Amino acid sequence: MNKAAKPEMPRQVGHYQILERVYETRWEDLYHATDNRTGKRVSLKMIATTLPSREQERLFTNERDALKSLQHPNIVRFLDAGGEAGHFHIAVEPLDGTSLRTLIEQKRDLPLKQKLEIIAQVADALDCAHKAGMLHRTLMPREIVLTDGGQVKLHGFHLCRVLDPAPGQSAPTQYFIAKLRYPAPEQVKGEKADHRADVFSLGAVLYEFLCYMPPFGEPNIATVLVKIVAAKPESLASYVPNPPPQLVAIVDKALAKNREDRYQSAADMSKELRALAQSL
């Protein structure tokens, strides 16, 4: 089957002049843009127009409300939002830097200490969201940006949900399933998830950042789901020469199948990551 042609990049969205496309996914496109009112650069997220209009609005509302309410140095800063179906957009601070996905694909040889600090900052961002009663749900390397100034920024809250949602507040299953490479076992099994599901996903991201290989990396999604529930990933030593025992323990604990055996908060995981980094 041939892929659909890439849509033409818009030149103008509201009062934003589009400069370049950063990436596109089935959920959203990310652009660098200029705010014509102020002359300042922003990053502009546009909800994919290929989605049904109701789902466009739901994803837009999820991320807009999450970013407006979350204020943390490691969570991308909300600036503005607007539009209607087919034109929903969210402006955030400029995401000038490199995504974790790019660092992994390029097999960027960063010092272990720096990698641990990057993941610790993501854990700090998740802890902020959890304390605000939100579950990210779809943490993945593309949504983690290392800025040119060396700070981590987390985004991608369009499929987040509150930890105790009212009826009808959950994100649509069909769009969630398409991201199933980093979910926790309880998410795969359809059980109610809590903040420890994000801890598992962060453990999977850490594993891939260290090994340049997803912990359950099969091309077939069904096989990935089975492995997430029932199989252990290859040991770190298969990809990382002489990994520190403390590092192996951190990864194993974050990726525990039983949520009771994981870190009970993202803050706990951040603390151990930094303790290891400081010992190196």
PDB file of C-alpha atoms in Angstrom:
ATOM      1  CA  MET A   1       0.000   0.000   0.000  1.00  0.00           C
ATOM      2  CA  ASN A   2       1.372   3.408  -0.951  1.00  0.00           C
ATOM      3  CA  LYS A   3       1.693   5.984   1.769  1.00  0.00           C
ATOM      4  CA  ALA A   4      -0.493   9.041   1.468  1.00  0.00           C
ATOM      5  CA  ALA A   5       1.281  12.074   0.123  1.00  0.00           C
ATOM      6  CA  LYS A   6       2.650  14.378   2.770  1.00  0.00           C
ATOM      7  CA  PRO A   7       0.307  17.364   3.146  1.00  0.00           C
ATOM      8  CA  GLU A   8       1.669  20.702   2.044  1.00  0.00           C
ATOM      9  CA  MET A   9       3.095  22.741   4.896  1.00  0.00           C
ATOM     10  CA  PRO A  10       0.838  25.675   5.773  1.00  0.00           C
ATOM     11  CA  ARG A  11       2.321  29.149   5.435  1.00  0.00           C
ATOM     12  CA  GLN A  12       0.156  30.846   8.039  1.00  0.00           C
ATOM     13  CA  VAL A  13      -1.913  29.582  10.980  1.00  0.00           C
ATOM     14  CA  GLY A  14      -3.824  32.326  12.726  1.00  0.00           C
ATOM     15  CA  HIS A  15      -1.267  34.983  13.623  1.00  0.00           C
ATOM     16  CA  TYR A  16       1.638  32.519  13.310  1.00  0.00           C
ATOM     17  CA  GLN A  17       3.930  32.392  10.284  1.00  0.00           C
ATOM     18  CA  ILE A  18       5.180  28.851   9.717  1.00  0.00           C
ATOM     19  CA  LEU A  19       8.941  28.521   9.280  1.00  0.00           C
ATOM     20  CA  GLU A  20       9.534  24.775   9.037  1.00  0.00           C
ATOM     21  CA  ARG A  21       8.033  21.406   9.898  1.00  0.00           C
ATOM     22  CA  VAL A  22       9.812  19.585  12.730  1.00  0.00           C
ATOM     23  CA  TYR A  23       7.869  16.327  12.478  1.00  0.00           C
ATOM     24  CA  GLU A  24       4.477  14.885  11.674  1.00  0.00           C
ATOM     25  CA  THR A  25       2.606  11.967  13.225  1.00  0.00           C
ATOM     26  CA  ARG A  26      -0.911  10.622  12.852  1.00  0.00           C
ATOM     27  CA  TRP A  27      -1.926  12.744  15.846  1.00  0.00           C
ATOM     28  CA  GLU A  28      -0.156  16.035  15.362  1.00  0.00           C
ATOM     29  CA  ASP A  29       2.370  18.043  13.374  1.00  0.00           C
ATOM     30  CA  LEU A  30       5.011  20.199  15.044  1.00  0.00           C
ATOM     31  CA  TYR A  31       6.327  23.357  13.398  1.00  0.00           C
ATOM     32  CA  HIS A  32       8.737  26.158  14.167  1.00  0.00           C
ATOM     33  CA  ALA A  33       6.879  29.434  13.684  1.00  0.00           C
ATOM     34  CA  THR A  34       6.949  33.169  14.352  1.00  0.00           C
ATOM     35  CA  ASP A  35       4.244  35.031  16.258  1.00  0.00           C
ATOM     36  CA  ASN A  36       3.446  37.974  13.979  1.00  0.00           C
ATOM     37  CA  ARG A  37       2.177  39.998  16.939  1.00  0.00           C
ATOM     38  CA  THR A  38       5.457  39.896  18.840  1.00  0.00           C
ATOM     39  CA  GLY A  39       8.044  38.740  16.319  1.00  0.00           C
ATOM     40  CA  LYS A  40       9.062  35.961  18.704  1.00  0.00           C
ATOM     41  CA  ARG A  41       9.696  32.360  17.701  1.00  0.00           C
ATOM     42  CA  VAL A  42       7.435  29.605  19.009  1.00  0.00           C
ATOM     43  CA  SER A  43       6.816  25.936  18.408  1.00  0.00           C
ATOM     44  CA  LEU A  44       3.354  25.301  17.008  1.00  0.00           C
ATOM     45  CA  LYS A  45       1.547  21.992  17.431  1.00  0.00           C
ATOM     46  CA  MET A  46      -1.312  21.293  15.046  1.00  0.00           C
ATOM     47  CA  ILE A  47      -3.730  18.422  15.594  1.00  0.00           C
ATOM     48  CA  ALA A  48      -3.795  16.119  12.555  1.00  0.00           C
ATOM     49  CA  THR A  49      -6.633  16.951  10.175  1.00  0.00           C
ATOM     50  CA  THR A  50      -6.941  13.288   9.158  1.00  0.00           C
ATOM     51  CA  LEU A  51      -8.608  12.476  12.487  1.00  0.00           C
ATOM     52  CA  PRO A  52     -12.392  12.726  12.920  1.00  0.00           C
ATOM     53  CA  SER A  53     -13.315  16.253  14.021  1.00  0.00           C
ATOM     54  CA  ARG A  54     -14.560  15.048  17.409  1.00  0.00           C
ATOM     55  CA  GLU A  55     -11.224  13.378  18.132  1.00  0.00           C
ATOM     56  CA  GLN A  56      -9.306  16.426  16.917  1.00  0.00           C
ATOM     57  CA  GLU A  57     -11.161  18.488  19.498  1.00  0.00           C
ATOM     58  CA  ARG A  58     -10.573  15.924  22.239  1.00  0.00           C
ATOM     59  CA  LEU A  59      -6.820  15.715  21.639  1.00  0.00           C
ATOM     60  CA  PHE A  60      -6.567  19.499  21.375  1.00  0.00           C
ATOM     61  CA  THR A  61      -8.481  20.009  24.617  1.00  0.00           C
ATOM     62  CA  ASN A  62      -6.419  17.379  26.455  1.00  0.00           C
ATOM     63  CA  GLU A  63      -3.065  18.935  25.636  1.00  0.00           C
ATOM     64  CA  ARG A  64      -4.202  22.541  25.942  1.00  0.00           C
ATOM     65  CA  ASP A  65      -5.686  22.003  29.396  1.00  0.00           C
ATOM     66  CA  ALA A  66      -2.735  19.919  30.599  1.00  0.00           C
ATOM     67  CA  LEU A  67      -0.089  22.408  29.486  1.00  0.00           C
ATOM     68  CA  LYS A  68      -2.031  25.387  30.834  1.00  0.00           C
ATOM     69  CA  SER A  69      -2.226  23.787  34.278  1.00  0.00           C
ATOM     70  CA  LEU A  70       1.287  22.298  34.515  1.00  0.00           C
ATOM     71  CA  GLN A  71       4.134  24.655  35.316  1.00  0.00           C
ATOM     72  CA  HIS A  72       7.508  22.977  35.639  1.00  0.00           C
ATOM     73  CA  PRO A  73      10.942  23.716  34.132  1.00  0.00           C
ATOM     74  CA  ASN A  74      10.940  20.297  32.420  1.00  0.00           C
ATOM     75  CA  ILE A  75       7.451  20.594  30.914  1.00  0.00           C
ATOM     76  CA  VAL A  76       7.115  22.662  27.760  1.00  0.00           C
ATOM     77  CA  ARG A  77       5.604  26.074  28.544  1.00  0.00           C
ATOM     78  CA  PHE A  78       2.147  26.866  27.144  1.00  0.00           C
ATOM     79  CA  LEU A  79       1.748  30.161  25.277  1.00  0.00           C
ATOM     80  CA  ASP A  80      -1.491  30.170  23.317  1.00  0.00           C
ATOM     81  CA  ALA A  81      -4.128  27.954  21.707  1.00  0.00           C
ATOM     82  CA  GLY A  82      -6.988  28.331  19.296  1.00  0.00           C
ATOM     83  CA  GLY A  83      -8.729  27.177  16.150  1.00  0.00           C
ATOM     84  CA  GLU A  84     -11.492  24.781  15.257  1.00  0.00           C
ATOM     85  CA  ALA A  85     -11.720  21.315  13.711  1.00  0.00           C
ATOM     86  CA  GLY A  86      -9.129  21.128  10.948  1.00  0.00           C
ATOM     87  CA  HIS A  87      -7.186  24.071  12.360  1.00  0.00           C
ATOM     88  CA  PHE A  88      -6.599  23.354  16.066  1.00  0.00           C
ATOM     89  CA  HIS A  89      -3.214  24.667  17.168  1.00  0.00           C
ATOM     90  CA  ILE A  90      -1.241  25.061  20.381  1.00  0.00           C
ATOM     91  CA  ALA A  91       1.704  27.434  20.680  1.00  0.00           C
ATOM     92  CA  VAL A  92       4.442  26.562  23.158  1.00  0.00           C
ATOM     93  CA  GLU A  93       7.902  27.862  23.939  1.00  0.00           C
ATOM     94  CA  PRO A  94      10.432  27.158  21.159  1.00  0.00           C
ATOM     95  CA  LEU A  95      11.542  23.527  21.224  1.00  0.00           C
ATOM     96  CA  ASP A  96      15.011  24.281  19.897  1.00  0.00           C
ATOM     97  CA  GLY A  97      17.108  21.208  20.415  1.00  0.00           C
ATOM     98  CA  THR A  98      17.139  17.484  19.741  1.00  0.00           C
ATOM     99  CA  SER A  99      14.497  14.925  20.597  1.00  0.00           C
ATOM    100  CA  LEU A 100      15.444  11.775  22.430  1.00  0.00           C
ATOM    101  CA  ARG A 101      14.195   9.864  19.378  1.00  0.00           C
ATOM    102  CA  THR A 102      16.847  11.573  17.247  1.00  0.00           C
ATOM    103  CA  LEU A 103      19.566  10.921  19.833  1.00  0.00           C
ATOM    104  CA  ILE A 104      18.617   7.238  19.845  1.00  0.00           C
ATOM    105  CA  GLU A 105      18.383   6.911  16.063  1.00  0.00           C
ATOM    106  CA  GLN A 106      21.781   8.560  15.666  1.00  0.00           C
ATOM    107  CA  LYS A 107      23.182   6.411  18.494  1.00  0.00           C
ATOM    108  CA  ARG A 108      24.587   9.595  19.985  1.00  0.00           C
ATOM    109  CA  ASP A 109      27.371   8.572  22.349  1.00  0.00           C
ATOM    110  CA  LEU A 110      26.542  10.707  25.379  1.00  0.00           C
ATOM    111  CA  PRO A 111      28.226  10.043  28.733  1.00  0.00           C
ATOM    112  CA  LEU A 112      26.203   7.749  30.987  1.00  0.00           C
ATOM    113  CA  LYS A 113      26.068  10.492  33.610  1.00  0.00           C
ATOM    114  CA  GLN A 114      24.374  12.835  31.126  1.00  0.00           C
ATOM    115  CA  LYS A 115      21.888  10.176  30.034  1.00  0.00           C
ATOM    116  CA  LEU A 116      20.901   9.558  33.651  1.00  0.00           C
ATOM    117  CA  GLU A 117      20.391  13.278  34.258  1.00  0.00           C
ATOM    118  CA  ILE A 118      18.200  13.559  31.154  1.00  0.00           C
ATOM    119  CA  ILE A 119      15.932  10.734  32.311  1.00  0.00           C
ATOM    120  CA  ALA A 120      15.897  12.146  35.853  1.00  0.00           C
ATOM    121  CA  GLN A 121      14.569  15.431  34.464  1.00  0.00           C
ATOM    122  CA  VAL A 122      11.825  13.543  32.622  1.00  0.00           C
ATOM    123  CA  ALA A 123      10.968  11.817  35.902  1.00  0.00           C
ATOM    124  CA  ASP A 124      10.755  15.231  37.570  1.00  0.00           C
ATOM    125  CA  ALA A 125       8.307  16.386  34.881  1.00  0.00           C
ATOM    126  CA  LEU A 126       6.185  13.263  35.309  1.00  0.00           C
ATOM    127  CA  ASP A 127       6.176  13.713  39.074  1.00  0.00           C
ATOM    128  CA  CYS A 128       4.769  17.221  38.587  1.00  0.00           C
ATOM    129  CA  ALA A 129       1.997  15.862  36.356  1.00  0.00           C
ATOM    130  CA  HIS A 130       1.218  13.042  38.777  1.00  0.00           C
ATOM    131  CA  LYS A 131       0.979  15.424  41.722  1.00  0.00           C
ATOM    132  CA  ALA A 132      -1.481  17.456  39.644  1.00  0.00           C
ATOM    133  CA  GLY A 133      -3.549  14.297  39.170  1.00  0.00           C
ATOM    134  CA  MET A 134      -2.547  13.579  35.562  1.00  0.00           C
ATOM    135  CA  LEU A 135      -1.225  10.454  33.876  1.00  0.00           C
ATOM    136  CA  HIS A 136       0.806  11.045  30.687  1.00  0.00           C
ATOM    137  CA  ARG A 137       0.014   7.535  29.331  1.00  0.00           C
ATOM    138  CA  THR A 138       1.998   7.678  26.083  1.00  0.00           C
ATOM    139  CA  LEU A 139       5.529   8.646  27.076  1.00  0.00           C
ATOM    140  CA  MET A 140       7.922   8.111  24.182  1.00  0.00           C
ATOM    141  CA  PRO A 141      11.324   9.451  23.029  1.00  0.00           C
ATOM    142  CA  ARG A 142       9.855  11.806  20.415  1.00  0.00           C
ATOM    143  CA  GLU A 143       8.100  13.765  23.177  1.00  0.00           C
ATOM    144  CA  ILE A 144      11.313  14.379  25.142  1.00  0.00           C
ATOM    145  CA  VAL A 145      13.480  17.238  23.859  1.00  0.00           C
ATOM    146  CA  LEU A 146      16.972  18.142  25.000  1.00  0.00           C
ATOM    147  CA  THR A 147      17.173  21.875  24.348  1.00  0.00           C
ATOM    148  CA  ASP A 148      20.236  23.634  23.008  1.00  0.00           C
ATOM    149  CA  GLY A 149      20.666  24.988  26.532  1.00  0.00           C
ATOM    150  CA  GLY A 150      20.876  21.475  27.965  1.00  0.00           C
ATOM    151  CA  GLN A 151      17.452  21.378  29.622  1.00  0.00           C
ATOM    152  CA  VAL A 152      14.907  18.618  29.113  1.00  0.00           C
ATOM    153  CA  LYS A 153      11.383  19.498  27.960  1.00  0.00           C
ATOM    154  CA  LEU A 154       8.495  17.011  28.000  1.00  0.00           C
ATOM    155  CA  HIS A 155       5.414  17.451  25.816  1.00  0.00           C
ATOM    156  CA  GLY A 156       2.883  15.161  24.127  1.00  0.00           C
ATOM    157  CA  PHE A 157       0.026  15.414  26.618  1.00  0.00           C
ATOM    158  CA  HIS A 158      -2.699  15.045  23.966  1.00  0.00           C
ATOM    159  CA  LEU A 159      -3.592  11.528  25.175  1.00  0.00           C
ATOM    160  CA  CYS A 160      -3.139  12.190  28.874  1.00  0.00           C
ATOM    161  CA  ARG A 161      -5.965  11.648  31.331  1.00  0.00           C
ATOM    162  CA  VAL A 162      -6.727  12.531  34.894  1.00  0.00           C
ATOM    163  CA  LEU A 163      -5.950   9.769  37.395  1.00  0.00           C
ATOM    164  CA  ASP A 164      -9.577   9.616  38.537  1.00  0.00           C
ATOM    165  CA  PRO A 165     -11.524  10.525  35.404  1.00  0.00           C
ATOM    166  CA  ALA A 166     -15.191  11.275  35.221  1.00  0.00           C
ATOM    167  CA  PRO A 167     -17.181   9.100  32.776  1.00  0.00           C
ATOM    168  CA  GLY A 168     -16.273   9.897  29.187  1.00  0.00           C
ATOM    169  CA  GLN A 169     -12.956  11.608  29.955  1.00  0.00           C
ATOM    170  CA  SER A 170     -10.640   8.813  28.801  1.00  0.00           C
ATOM    171  CA  ALA A 171      -8.788   9.325  25.534  1.00  0.00           C
ATOM    172  CA  PRO A 172     -10.066   7.278  22.552  1.00  0.00           C
ATOM    173  CA  THR A 173      -8.728   3.730  22.546  1.00  0.00           C
ATOM    174  CA  GLN A 174      -8.065   3.483  18.810  1.00  0.00           C
ATOM    175  CA  TYR A 175      -5.520   6.303  18.903  1.00  0.00           C
ATOM    176  CA  PHE A 176      -3.955   5.110  22.131  1.00  0.00           C
ATOM    177  CA  ILE A 177      -3.377   1.587  20.760  1.00  0.00           C
ATOM    178  CA  ALA A 178      -1.311   2.955  17.889  1.00  0.00           C
ATOM    179  CA  LYS A 179       1.331   4.104  20.376  1.00  0.00           C
ATOM    180  CA  LEU A 180       1.709   0.724  22.083  1.00  0.00           C
ATOM    181  CA  ARG A 181       5.462   0.376  22.299  1.00  0.00           C
ATOM    182  CA  TYR A 182       5.983   1.791  25.780  1.00  0.00           C
ATOM    183  CA  PRO A 183       2.829   0.945  27.819  1.00  0.00           C
ATOM    184  CA  ALA A 184       2.827  -0.855  31.150  1.00  0.00           C
ATOM    185  CA  PRO A 185       1.488  -4.419  31.419  1.00  0.00           C
ATOM    186  CA  GLU A 186      -1.654  -3.223  33.193  1.00  0.00           C
ATOM    187  CA  GLN A 187      -2.402  -0.850  30.303  1.00  0.00           C
ATOM    188  CA  VAL A 188      -2.002  -3.671  27.796  1.00  0.00           C
ATOM    189  CA  LYS A 189      -4.399  -5.820  29.834  1.00  0.00           C
ATOM    190  CA  GLY A 190      -6.986  -3.054  29.961  1.00  0.00           C
ATOM    191  CA  GLU A 191      -6.725  -2.554  33.703  1.00  0.00           C
ATOM    192  CA  LYS A 192      -7.023   0.829  35.363  1.00  0.00           C
ATOM    193  CA  ALA A 193      -3.612   2.480  35.283  1.00  0.00           C
ATOM    194  CA  ASP A 194      -2.074   4.892  37.746  1.00  0.00           C
ATOM    195  CA  HIS A 195       1.147   6.928  37.889  1.00  0.00           C
ATOM    196  CA  ARG A 196       3.232   3.748  38.097  1.00  0.00           C
ATOM    197  CA  ALA A 197       2.334   3.030  34.462  1.00  0.00           C
ATOM    198  CA  ASP A 198       4.286   6.146  33.511  1.00  0.00           C
ATOM    199  CA  VAL A 199       7.190   4.843  35.621  1.00  0.00           C
ATOM    200  CA  PHE A 200       7.201   1.652  33.535  1.00  0.00           C
ATOM    201  CA  SER A 201       7.132   3.673  30.307  1.00  0.00           C
ATOM    202  CA  LEU A 202      10.025   5.792  31.553  1.00  0.00           C
ATOM    203  CA  GLY A 203      11.944   2.605  32.312  1.00  0.00           C
ATOM    204  CA  ALA A 204      11.352   1.499  28.716  1.00  0.00           C
ATOM    205  CA  VAL A 205      12.584   4.858  27.418  1.00  0.00           C
ATOM    206  CA  LEU A 206      15.673   4.627  29.635  1.00  0.00           C
ATOM    207  CA  TYR A 207      16.381   1.103  28.354  1.00  0.00           C
ATOM    208  CA  GLU A 208      16.175   2.245  24.733  1.00  0.00           C
ATOM    209  CA  PHE A 209      18.314   5.316  25.440  1.00  0.00           C
ATOM    210  CA  LEU A 210      21.007   3.055  26.881  1.00  0.00           C
ATOM    211  CA  CYS A 211      20.754   0.177  24.393  1.00  0.00           C
ATOM    212  CA  TYR A 212      19.513   1.950  21.232  1.00  0.00           C
ATOM    213  CA  MET A 213      16.951  -0.839  21.116  1.00  0.00           C
ATOM    214  CA  PRO A 214      13.395  -0.918  22.547  1.00  0.00           C
ATOM    215  CA  PRO A 215      13.095  -3.406  25.424  1.00  0.00           C
ATOM    216  CA  PHE A 216      10.302  -5.290  23.640  1.00  0.00           C
ATOM    217  CA  GLY A 217      11.265  -4.257  20.129  1.00  0.00           C
ATOM    218  CA  GLU A 218       9.460  -6.524  17.706  1.00  0.00           C
ATOM    219  CA  PRO A 219       8.030  -5.107  14.470  1.00  0.00           C
ATOM    220  CA  ASN A 220       4.742  -6.901  15.151  1.00  0.00           C
ATOM    221  CA  ILE A 221       2.643  -4.962  17.682  1.00  0.00           C
ATOM    222  CA  ALA A 222       0.851  -8.091  18.891  1.00  0.00           C
ATOM    223  CA  THR A 223       4.211  -9.669  19.756  1.00  0.00           C
ATOM    224  CA  VAL A 224       5.297  -6.497  21.554  1.00  0.00           C
ATOM    225  CA  LEU A 225       2.168  -6.605  23.713  1.00  0.00           C
ATOM    226  CA  VAL A 226       2.709 -10.239  24.642  1.00  0.00           C
ATOM    227  CA  LYS A 227       6.314  -9.517  25.611  1.00  0.00           C
ATOM    228  CA  ILE A 228       5.361  -6.486  27.685  1.00  0.00           C
ATOM    229  CA  VAL A 229       3.023  -8.645  29.749  1.00  0.00           C
ATOM    230  CA  ALA A 230       5.022 -11.866  29.966  1.00  0.00           C
ATOM    231  CA  ALA A 231       8.656 -11.537  28.845  1.00  0.00           C
ATOM    232  CA  LYS A 232      11.782  -9.917  30.206  1.00  0.00           C
ATOM    233  CA  PRO A 233      13.847  -7.698  27.909  1.00  0.00           C
ATOM    234  CA  GLU A 234      17.373  -8.681  26.979  1.00  0.00           C
ATOM    235  CA  SER A 235      19.809  -7.848  29.756  1.00  0.00           C
ATOM    236  CA  LEU A 236      21.517  -4.457  29.623  1.00  0.00           C
ATOM    237  CA  ALA A 237      24.852  -6.259  29.397  1.00  0.00           C
ATOM    238  CA  SER A 238      23.835  -7.521  25.936  1.00  0.00           C
ATOM    239  CA  TYR A 239      24.106  -3.949  24.648  1.00  0.00           C
ATOM    240  CA  VAL A 240      25.945  -1.903  27.297  1.00  0.00           C
ATOM    241  CA  PRO A 241      29.492  -3.001  28.175  1.00  0.00           C
ATOM    242  CA  ASN A 242      29.897  -3.567  31.907  1.00  0.00           C
ATOM    243  CA  PRO A 243      26.793  -1.713  33.097  1.00  0.00           C
ATOM    244  CA  PRO A 244      26.980  -0.628  36.756  1.00  0.00           C
ATOM    245  CA  PRO A 245      24.950  -2.985  38.973  1.00  0.00           C
ATOM    246  CA  GLN A 246      22.979   0.013  40.276  1.00  0.00           C
ATOM    247  CA  LEU A 247      21.956   0.869  36.699  1.00  0.00           C
ATOM    248  CA  VAL A 248      20.739  -2.670  36.058  1.00  0.00           C
ATOM    249  CA  ALA A 249      18.753  -2.513  39.300  1.00  0.00           C
ATOM    250  CA  ILE A 250      17.123   0.804  38.337  1.00  0.00           C
ATOM    251  CA  VAL A 251      16.046  -0.474  34.922  1.00  0.00           C
ATOM    252  CA  ASP A 252      14.778  -3.773  36.331  1.00  0.00           C
ATOM    253  CA  LYS A 253      12.767  -2.019  39.031  1.00  0.00           C
ATOM    254  CA  ALA A 254      11.201   0.473  36.635  1.00  0.00           C
ATOM    255  CA  LEU A 255      10.256  -2.352  34.233  1.00  0.00           C
ATOM    256  CA  ALA A 256       8.792  -4.667  36.876  1.00  0.00           C
ATOM    257  CA  LYS A 257       5.653  -6.404  35.597  1.00  0.00           C
ATOM    258  CA  ASN A 258       3.868  -5.914  38.917  1.00  0.00           C
ATOM    259  CA  ARG A 259       3.334  -2.233  39.644  1.00  0.00           C
ATOM    260  CA  GLU A 260       3.827  -2.899  43.360  1.00  0.00           C
ATOM    261  CA  ASP A 261       7.435  -3.891  42.577  1.00  0.00           C
ATOM    262  CA  ARG A 262       8.208  -0.695  40.640  1.00  0.00           C
ATOM    263  CA  TYR A 263       9.225   2.691  41.946  1.00  0.00           C
ATOM    264  CA  GLN A 264       6.155   3.958  43.710  1.00  0.00           C
ATOM    265  CA  SER A 265       6.707   7.453  42.355  1.00  0.00           C
ATOM    266  CA  ALA A 266       8.598   9.122  39.545  1.00  0.00           C
ATOM    267  CA  ALA A 267      10.344  11.164  42.238  1.00  0.00           C
ATOM    268  CA  ASP A 268      11.779   7.979  43.761  1.00  0.00           C
ATOM    269  CA  MET A 269      13.162   6.947  40.384  1.00  0.00           C
ATOM    270  CA  SER A 270      14.623  10.413  39.803  1.00  0.00           C
ATOM    271  CA  LYS A 271      16.356  10.274  43.178  1.00  0.00           C
ATOM    272  CA  GLU A 272      18.066   6.963  42.397  1.00  0.00           C
ATOM    273  CA  LEU A 273      19.069   8.070  38.899  1.00  0.00           C
ATOM    274  CA  ARG A 274      20.779  11.146  40.299  1.00  0.00           C
ATOM    275  CA  ALA A 275      22.426   9.207  43.102  1.00  0.00           C
ATOM    276  CA  LEU A 276      23.965   6.878  40.521  1.00  0.00           C
ATOM    277  CA  ALA A 277      24.981   9.790  38.281  1.00  0.00           C
ATOM    278  CA  GLN A 278      26.755  11.486  41.169  1.00  0.00           C
ATOM    279  CA  SER A 279      28.678   8.304  41.950  1.00  0.00           C
ATOM    280  CA  LEU A 280      30.137   8.014  38.449  1.00  0.00           C
TER     281      LEU A 280
END
